[in-house]
């Protein structure tokens, strides 16, 4: 499953489900959006297993994306969830910080990776202080033989770093490893040195509200900006709990919730304007303060879906901050 396909699905409500397998991570990256650490709490896997077991061929997400913390700290769970999802027809992807690249790949991690449809590695100035780029590239060469598709997620605010690392990726992997370039967001540990964007008054439709996210403790949020949803927990962003709700129930709630539908299509700022609610401190804090009833005019959702569905993955990546590097998400993609 190519990165471009994953990006396309990001615009489709309930096409994906994000699973945060653990808040633990052996690395201590300075920008970590989830504030993960080696000693963070690790919850029971039972709610995750239960929720994925409720997928059916007729009612399931297209993709589960496993992240953390570092999801490969629980390699047996990764393999089990991927197999359980696949039994219903759902594909699986995983995003790793590549801690295991520092030495030979453990067999349990190899088995977990073999169970996936897509493997993504994070690389940026912060990760490179923890794991050498040469080790990450050596591990990726092995992983290319284990999984159908591999990509890199590169986060950086420094143009010179970006140019240098992207040139090396192309020299090393040619078109085999597409790249999604993203900005450092003002979440988690990055809040200490990154400001919320003030240059965009209204970022428009919010794709973060398309895929539900299962947090470490099993709480299911409608917003994949995990640290924000967890801190504020407004009613419209909490869908339920993986220990008691099925995929069909969670998906139906996410689809029916009027505020969410409006945030997905119009964005939080426009939704607030129409509802007469205050707009304060950027789109996400505005979203947190939205009233329960935010009407969405008939037909708007359909038109918005058609407009977003017509965009190429590179156009979507540009919209999310990839800038001049947006085309790299389509490297090696054949979309007949
Ligand atoms: S606008 Fe709302 S749904 Fe979108 S990322 Fe911000 S808090 Fe989440």
Short mmCIF file of C-alpha atoms and ligand atoms in Angstrom, two decimals:
data_model
loop_
_atom_site.label_atom_id
_atom_site.label_comp_id
_atom_site.label_asym_id
_atom_site.label_seq_id
_atom_site.Cartn_x
_atom_site.Cartn_y
_atom_site.Cartn_z
CA UNK A 1 0.00 0.00 0.00
CA UNK A 2 1.78 3.11 -1.27
CA UNK A 3 2.11 6.30 0.82
CA UNK A 4 0.02 8.15 -1.80
CA UNK A 5 -2.86 5.76 -1.14
CA UNK A 6 -2.60 6.30 2.63
CA UNK A 7 -2.71 10.08 2.07
CA UNK A 8 -5.79 9.80 -0.13
CA UNK A 9 -7.58 7.83 2.58
CA UNK A 10 -6.79 10.62 5.09
CA UNK A 11 -9.49 12.74 3.42
CA UNK A 12 -12.19 10.08 3.83
CA UNK A 13 -14.09 10.02 7.15
CA UNK A 14 -13.68 6.71 9.01
CA UNK A 15 -11.48 5.23 6.26
CA UNK A 16 -8.76 4.77 8.87
CA UNK A 17 -8.31 4.10 12.56
CA UNK A 18 -5.24 5.24 14.48
CA UNK A 19 -4.09 2.94 17.27
CA UNK A 20 -1.69 4.35 19.90
CA UNK A 21 -0.17 1.12 21.20
CA UNK A 22 1.95 2.57 23.98
CA UNK A 23 3.22 5.88 25.28
CA UNK A 24 6.61 4.29 25.93
CA UNK A 25 9.55 4.95 23.66
CA UNK A 26 13.24 4.21 24.19
CA UNK A 27 14.12 7.50 22.45
CA UNK A 28 13.72 10.99 23.92
CA UNK A 29 13.27 13.22 20.86
CA UNK A 30 13.02 16.90 21.77
CA UNK A 31 9.98 17.51 19.53
CA UNK A 32 7.94 14.41 20.47
CA UNK A 33 4.26 15.24 19.89
CA UNK A 34 3.14 12.50 22.31
CA UNK A 35 5.65 13.32 25.07
CA UNK A 36 6.71 9.67 25.08
CA UNK A 37 9.48 8.35 27.31
CA UNK A 38 11.00 5.01 28.36
CA UNK A 39 9.08 5.08 31.67
CA UNK A 40 5.65 6.26 30.47
CA UNK A 41 2.69 4.11 31.53
CA UNK A 42 1.72 1.16 29.35
CA UNK A 43 -1.91 0.07 29.42
CA UNK A 44 -3.56 -3.30 28.79
CA UNK A 45 -3.81 -4.32 25.14
CA UNK A 46 -7.25 -5.89 25.74
CA UNK A 47 -9.31 -2.84 24.55
CA UNK A 48 -7.27 -2.66 21.31
CA UNK A 49 -7.69 -6.37 20.62
CA UNK A 50 -11.38 -6.15 21.37
CA UNK A 51 -12.06 -3.18 19.11
CA UNK A 52 -10.16 -4.62 16.12
CA UNK A 53 -12.02 -7.93 16.60
CA UNK A 54 -15.31 -6.06 15.99
CA UNK A 55 -14.33 -5.21 12.39
CA UNK A 56 -16.44 -7.10 9.85
CA UNK A 57 -15.99 -7.34 6.07
CA UNK A 58 -19.08 -5.13 5.72
CA UNK A 59 -18.17 -2.53 8.39
CA UNK A 60 -14.49 -1.81 8.93
CA UNK A 61 -11.89 0.87 8.27
CA UNK A 62 -9.74 0.47 5.15
CA UNK A 63 -6.57 0.90 7.21
CA UNK A 64 -5.32 0.75 10.80
CA UNK A 65 -2.27 2.92 11.46
CA UNK A 66 -0.30 1.88 14.54
CA UNK A 67 1.81 4.45 16.36
CA UNK A 68 2.86 5.29 19.89
CA UNK A 69 5.17 6.15 21.54
CA UNK A 70 7.03 3.39 19.77
CA UNK A 71 4.62 0.67 18.60
CA UNK A 72 7.44 -1.82 17.96
CA UNK A 73 8.03 -2.03 21.72
CA UNK A 74 4.99 -4.38 21.49
CA UNK A 75 5.91 -6.40 18.38
CA UNK A 76 3.72 -9.42 19.16
CA UNK A 77 0.73 -7.10 19.58
CA UNK A 78 1.50 -5.39 16.25
CA UNK A 79 1.52 -8.76 14.45
CA UNK A 80 -1.66 -9.87 16.22
CA UNK A 81 -3.61 -6.67 15.46
CA UNK A 82 -2.47 -6.68 11.82
CA UNK A 83 -3.62 -10.31 11.42
CA UNK A 84 -6.94 -9.64 13.15
CA UNK A 85 -7.58 -6.56 10.98
CA UNK A 86 -6.63 -8.44 7.81
CA UNK A 87 -9.16 -11.19 8.61
CA UNK A 88 -11.89 -8.57 8.06
CA UNK A 89 -10.17 -7.07 4.99
CA UNK A 90 -8.48 -4.09 6.71
CA UNK A 91 -4.86 -3.28 5.83
CA UNK A 92 -2.30 -2.11 8.37
CA UNK A 93 0.53 0.43 8.56
CA UNK A 94 2.93 1.46 11.31
CA UNK A 95 5.06 4.52 12.10
CA UNK A 96 8.33 3.87 13.95
CA UNK A 97 11.13 6.01 15.36
CA UNK A 98 13.56 3.18 14.44
CA UNK A 99 15.11 2.55 17.89
CA UNK A 100 15.83 -1.04 16.82
CA UNK A 101 18.13 0.13 13.97
CA UNK A 102 20.95 0.60 16.49
CA UNK A 103 21.63 -3.17 16.46
CA UNK A 104 20.63 -6.33 14.56
CA UNK A 105 16.87 -6.61 13.99
CA UNK A 106 15.25 -8.80 16.69
CA UNK A 107 13.16 -11.71 15.29
CA UNK A 108 9.96 -10.47 17.00
CA UNK A 109 10.28 -7.09 15.27
CA UNK A 110 10.96 -8.79 11.94
CA UNK A 111 7.76 -10.84 12.37
CA UNK A 112 5.75 -7.72 13.23
CA UNK A 113 7.01 -5.84 10.17
CA UNK A 114 6.24 -8.82 7.92
CA UNK A 115 2.59 -8.60 9.03
CA UNK A 116 2.19 -5.01 7.72
CA UNK A 117 1.08 -3.52 4.41
CA UNK A 118 3.05 -0.31 4.88
CA UNK A 119 6.02 0.67 7.06
CA UNK A 120 6.90 4.31 7.81
CA UNK A 121 10.02 5.56 9.54
CA UNK A 122 10.44 8.98 11.13
CA UNK A 123 13.61 10.85 10.41
CA UNK A 124 14.49 14.44 11.30
CA UNK A 125 17.11 16.46 13.17
CA UNK A 126 15.66 15.35 16.51
CA UNK A 127 15.56 11.59 15.73
CA UNK A 128 19.08 11.78 14.31
CA UNK A 129 20.37 12.83 17.75
CA UNK A 130 19.04 9.45 19.01
CA UNK A 131 19.64 7.02 16.11
CA UNK A 132 22.25 7.42 13.36
CA UNK A 133 20.93 8.02 9.87
CA UNK A 134 23.29 5.33 8.52
CA UNK A 135 21.71 2.77 10.89
CA UNK A 136 18.19 3.82 9.89
CA UNK A 137 19.00 3.50 6.19
CA UNK A 138 20.61 0.07 6.73
CA UNK A 139 17.48 -1.13 8.55
CA UNK A 140 15.23 0.29 5.80
CA UNK A 141 17.18 -1.69 3.18
CA UNK A 142 16.21 -4.87 5.05
CA UNK A 143 12.62 -3.73 5.60
CA UNK A 144 12.14 -3.12 1.87
CA UNK A 145 12.40 -6.90 1.46
CA UNK A 146 9.87 -7.62 4.23
CA UNK A 147 6.90 -5.37 3.52
CA UNK A 148 5.08 -4.25 0.34
CA UNK A 149 5.66 -0.52 0.83
CA UNK A 150 7.96 1.75 2.84
CA UNK A 151 7.96 5.52 3.35
CA UNK A 152 9.76 8.18 5.34
CA UNK A 153 8.17 10.92 7.42
CA UNK A 154 10.56 13.86 7.60
CA UNK A 155 9.84 16.71 9.99
CA UNK A 156 12.01 19.77 9.91
CA UNK A 157 11.91 23.52 10.15
CA UNK A 158 15.43 23.80 8.66
CA UNK A 159 15.54 24.04 4.83
CA UNK A 160 19.27 23.14 4.61
CA UNK A 161 18.73 19.93 6.61
CA UNK A 162 15.73 18.99 4.48
CA UNK A 163 17.58 19.47 1.19
CA UNK A 164 20.53 17.41 2.40
CA UNK A 165 18.54 14.49 3.85
CA UNK A 166 16.11 14.32 0.91
CA UNK A 167 19.00 14.26 -1.57
CA UNK A 168 20.54 11.35 0.32
CA UNK A 169 17.22 9.48 0.42
CA UNK A 170 16.97 9.79 -3.38
CA UNK A 171 20.59 8.69 -3.91
CA UNK A 172 20.12 5.69 -1.60
CA UNK A 173 16.63 4.46 -2.44
CA UNK A 174 15.75 6.02 -5.79
CA UNK A 175 11.95 5.92 -6.18
CA UNK A 176 11.42 3.02 -3.75
CA UNK A 177 10.89 5.22 -0.67
CA UNK A 178 8.41 8.11 -1.01
CA UNK A 179 8.62 10.89 1.57
CA UNK A 180 6.06 12.96 3.44
CA UNK A 181 7.57 16.23 4.64
CA UNK A 182 5.78 17.93 7.53
CA UNK A 183 6.23 20.93 9.79
CA UNK A 184 6.95 20.57 13.49
CA UNK A 185 3.56 21.10 15.15
CA UNK A 186 3.09 22.92 18.43
CA UNK A 187 2.05 19.79 20.32
CA UNK A 188 3.66 17.69 23.04
CA UNK A 189 7.31 18.55 23.84
CA UNK A 190 7.50 20.75 20.72
CA UNK A 191 5.18 23.25 22.43
CA UNK A 192 8.21 24.51 24.39
CA UNK A 193 9.87 25.84 21.23
CA UNK A 194 7.15 25.95 18.53
CA UNK A 195 4.31 28.47 18.41
CA UNK A 196 0.83 27.65 17.11
CA UNK A 197 0.69 28.93 13.54
CA UNK A 198 -0.44 32.52 13.48
CA UNK A 199 0.09 33.07 9.76
CA UNK A 200 -3.11 31.23 8.79
CA UNK A 201 -6.34 32.71 10.20
CA UNK A 202 -8.48 29.84 9.00
CA UNK A 203 -6.78 26.62 7.84
CA UNK A 204 -10.14 25.41 6.45
CA UNK A 205 -11.41 21.80 6.49
CA UNK A 206 -9.82 19.68 9.21
CA UNK A 207 -8.53 16.27 8.07
CA UNK A 208 -7.51 15.45 11.65
CA UNK A 209 -11.20 14.88 12.34
CA UNK A 210 -11.54 12.17 9.68
CA UNK A 211 -9.95 9.17 11.42
CA UNK A 212 -10.76 8.19 15.02
CA UNK A 213 -7.83 7.61 17.36
CA UNK A 214 -7.64 5.02 20.13
CA UNK A 215 -5.51 6.53 22.89
CA UNK A 216 -3.22 4.51 25.17
CA UNK A 217 -5.93 3.90 27.77
CA UNK A 218 -8.55 2.85 25.20
CA UNK A 219 -10.40 6.19 24.99
CA UNK A 220 -11.47 6.79 21.40
CA UNK A 221 -11.14 10.38 20.21
CA UNK A 222 -12.65 11.84 17.04
CA UNK A 223 -9.52 13.95 16.57
CA UNK A 224 -6.11 12.54 15.84
CA UNK A 225 -4.34 15.51 17.47
CA UNK A 226 -3.95 13.20 20.41
CA UNK A 227 -2.32 15.50 22.99
CA UNK A 228 -4.90 18.23 22.40
CA UNK A 229 -7.94 15.92 22.49
CA UNK A 230 -6.64 14.29 25.66
CA UNK A 231 -6.03 17.58 27.45
CA UNK A 232 -9.38 19.20 26.67
CA UNK A 233 -11.82 16.29 26.04
CA UNK A 234 -14.79 18.34 24.72
CA UNK A 235 -17.85 16.14 24.17
CA UNK A 236 -17.71 16.30 20.37
CA UNK A 237 -14.15 14.93 20.28
CA UNK A 238 -14.71 11.91 22.57
CA UNK A 239 -16.40 9.06 20.70
CA UNK A 240 -16.30 6.27 23.28
CA UNK A 241 -14.01 3.54 24.60
CA UNK A 242 -12.38 0.56 22.91
CA UNK A 243 -13.28 -1.72 25.83
CA UNK A 244 -17.03 -1.37 25.27
CA UNK A 245 -17.80 0.10 21.81
CA UNK A 246 -17.62 -1.66 18.46
CA UNK A 247 -16.19 -0.18 15.27
CA UNK A 248 -19.75 0.07 13.88
CA UNK A 249 -20.88 2.10 16.91
CA UNK A 250 -17.86 4.42 16.94
CA UNK A 251 -18.00 4.96 13.22
CA UNK A 252 -21.73 5.74 13.31
CA UNK A 253 -21.17 8.28 16.12
CA UNK A 254 -18.36 9.98 14.22
CA UNK A 255 -20.53 10.19 11.14
CA UNK A 256 -23.65 11.49 12.92
CA UNK A 257 -22.03 14.15 15.16
CA UNK A 258 -23.00 17.56 13.64
CA UNK A 259 -20.06 19.53 15.07
CA UNK A 260 -17.56 17.02 13.73
CA UNK A 261 -19.17 16.98 10.30
CA UNK A 262 -18.94 20.73 10.14
CA UNK A 263 -15.30 20.82 11.37
CA UNK A 264 -14.34 18.24 8.73
CA UNK A 265 -15.98 20.15 5.93
CA UNK A 266 -15.75 23.83 6.87
CA UNK A 267 -13.07 23.81 9.55
CA UNK A 268 -13.35 24.91 13.17
CA UNK A 269 -13.07 28.66 12.53
CA UNK A 270 -15.87 28.79 9.95
CA UNK A 271 -17.99 26.47 12.10
CA UNK A 272 -17.58 28.86 15.04
CA UNK A 273 -18.46 31.86 12.87
CA UNK A 274 -21.69 30.22 11.67
CA UNK A 275 -22.62 29.10 15.19
CA UNK A 276 -21.90 32.55 16.67
CA UNK A 277 -19.20 31.03 18.89
CA UNK A 278 -15.90 32.78 19.72
CA UNK A 279 -12.85 32.08 17.60
CA UNK A 280 -9.78 32.09 19.81
CA UNK A 281 -6.13 31.02 19.73
CA UNK A 282 -6.12 29.14 16.42
CA UNK A 283 -8.38 26.51 14.87
CA UNK A 284 -7.90 23.80 17.49
CA UNK A 285 -8.66 25.90 20.56
CA UNK A 286 -11.65 27.30 18.68
CA UNK A 287 -12.73 23.72 17.98
CA UNK A 288 -12.49 22.79 21.66
CA UNK A 289 -14.94 25.59 22.52
CA UNK A 290 -17.54 24.81 19.84
CA UNK A 291 -21.18 24.39 20.93
CA UNK A 292 -22.81 20.96 20.57
CA UNK A 293 -25.11 21.99 17.71
CA UNK A 294 -23.31 23.41 14.71
CA UNK A 295 -25.54 23.19 11.65
CA UNK A 296 -24.09 22.17 8.29
CA UNK A 297 -26.07 23.30 5.21
CA UNK A 298 -27.47 20.48 3.05
CA UNK A 299 -25.24 19.34 0.24
CA UNK A 300 -22.05 21.02 1.55
CA UNK A 301 -20.57 17.72 2.72
CA UNK A 302 -21.03 16.07 -0.64
CA UNK A 303 -19.45 18.97 -2.54
CA UNK A 304 -16.51 19.13 -0.12
CA UNK A 305 -15.96 15.36 -0.44
CA UNK A 306 -15.91 15.64 -4.21
CA UNK A 307 -13.46 18.56 -4.12
CA UNK A 308 -11.06 16.82 -1.71
CA UNK A 309 -11.45 13.49 -3.52
CA UNK A 310 -10.34 15.18 -6.74
CA UNK A 311 -7.00 16.33 -5.29
CA UNK A 312 -3.80 14.41 -5.98
CA UNK A 313 -1.89 13.11 -2.93
CA UNK A 314 0.85 15.67 -3.66
CA UNK A 315 -1.72 18.49 -3.54
CA UNK A 316 -2.95 17.21 -0.18
CA UNK A 317 0.62 16.98 1.15
CA UNK A 318 1.23 20.59 0.04
CA UNK A 319 -1.89 21.64 1.92
CA UNK A 320 -0.51 19.94 5.06
CA UNK A 321 2.83 21.78 4.89
CA UNK A 322 5.11 19.74 2.59
CA UNK A 323 5.67 22.83 0.40
CA UNK A 324 8.07 22.34 -2.51
CA UNK A 325 8.68 18.72 -1.43
CA UNK A 326 5.04 17.65 -1.79
CA UNK A 327 5.63 15.65 -5.00
CA UNK A 328 7.86 13.23 -3.06
CA UNK A 329 4.77 11.49 -1.63
CA UNK A 330 4.04 10.11 -5.12
CA UNK A 331 7.52 8.72 -5.82
CA UNK A 332 7.21 5.30 -7.43
CA UNK A 333 3.40 5.42 -7.34
CA UNK A 334 1.59 3.95 -10.32
CA UNK A 335 -2.06 5.00 -10.23
CA UNK A 336 -3.60 3.57 -13.33
S1 LIG B 1 -9.71 21.62 14.49
FE1 LIG B 1 -10.64 20.24 16.01
S2 LIG B 1 -10.72 18.23 15.03
FE2 LIG B 1 -9.28 19.52 13.88
S3 LIG B 1 -7.24 19.09 14.73
FE3 LIG B 1 -8.03 20.87 15.79
S4 LIG B 1 -9.06 20.06 17.62
FE4 LIG B 1 -8.78 18.36 16.19
#
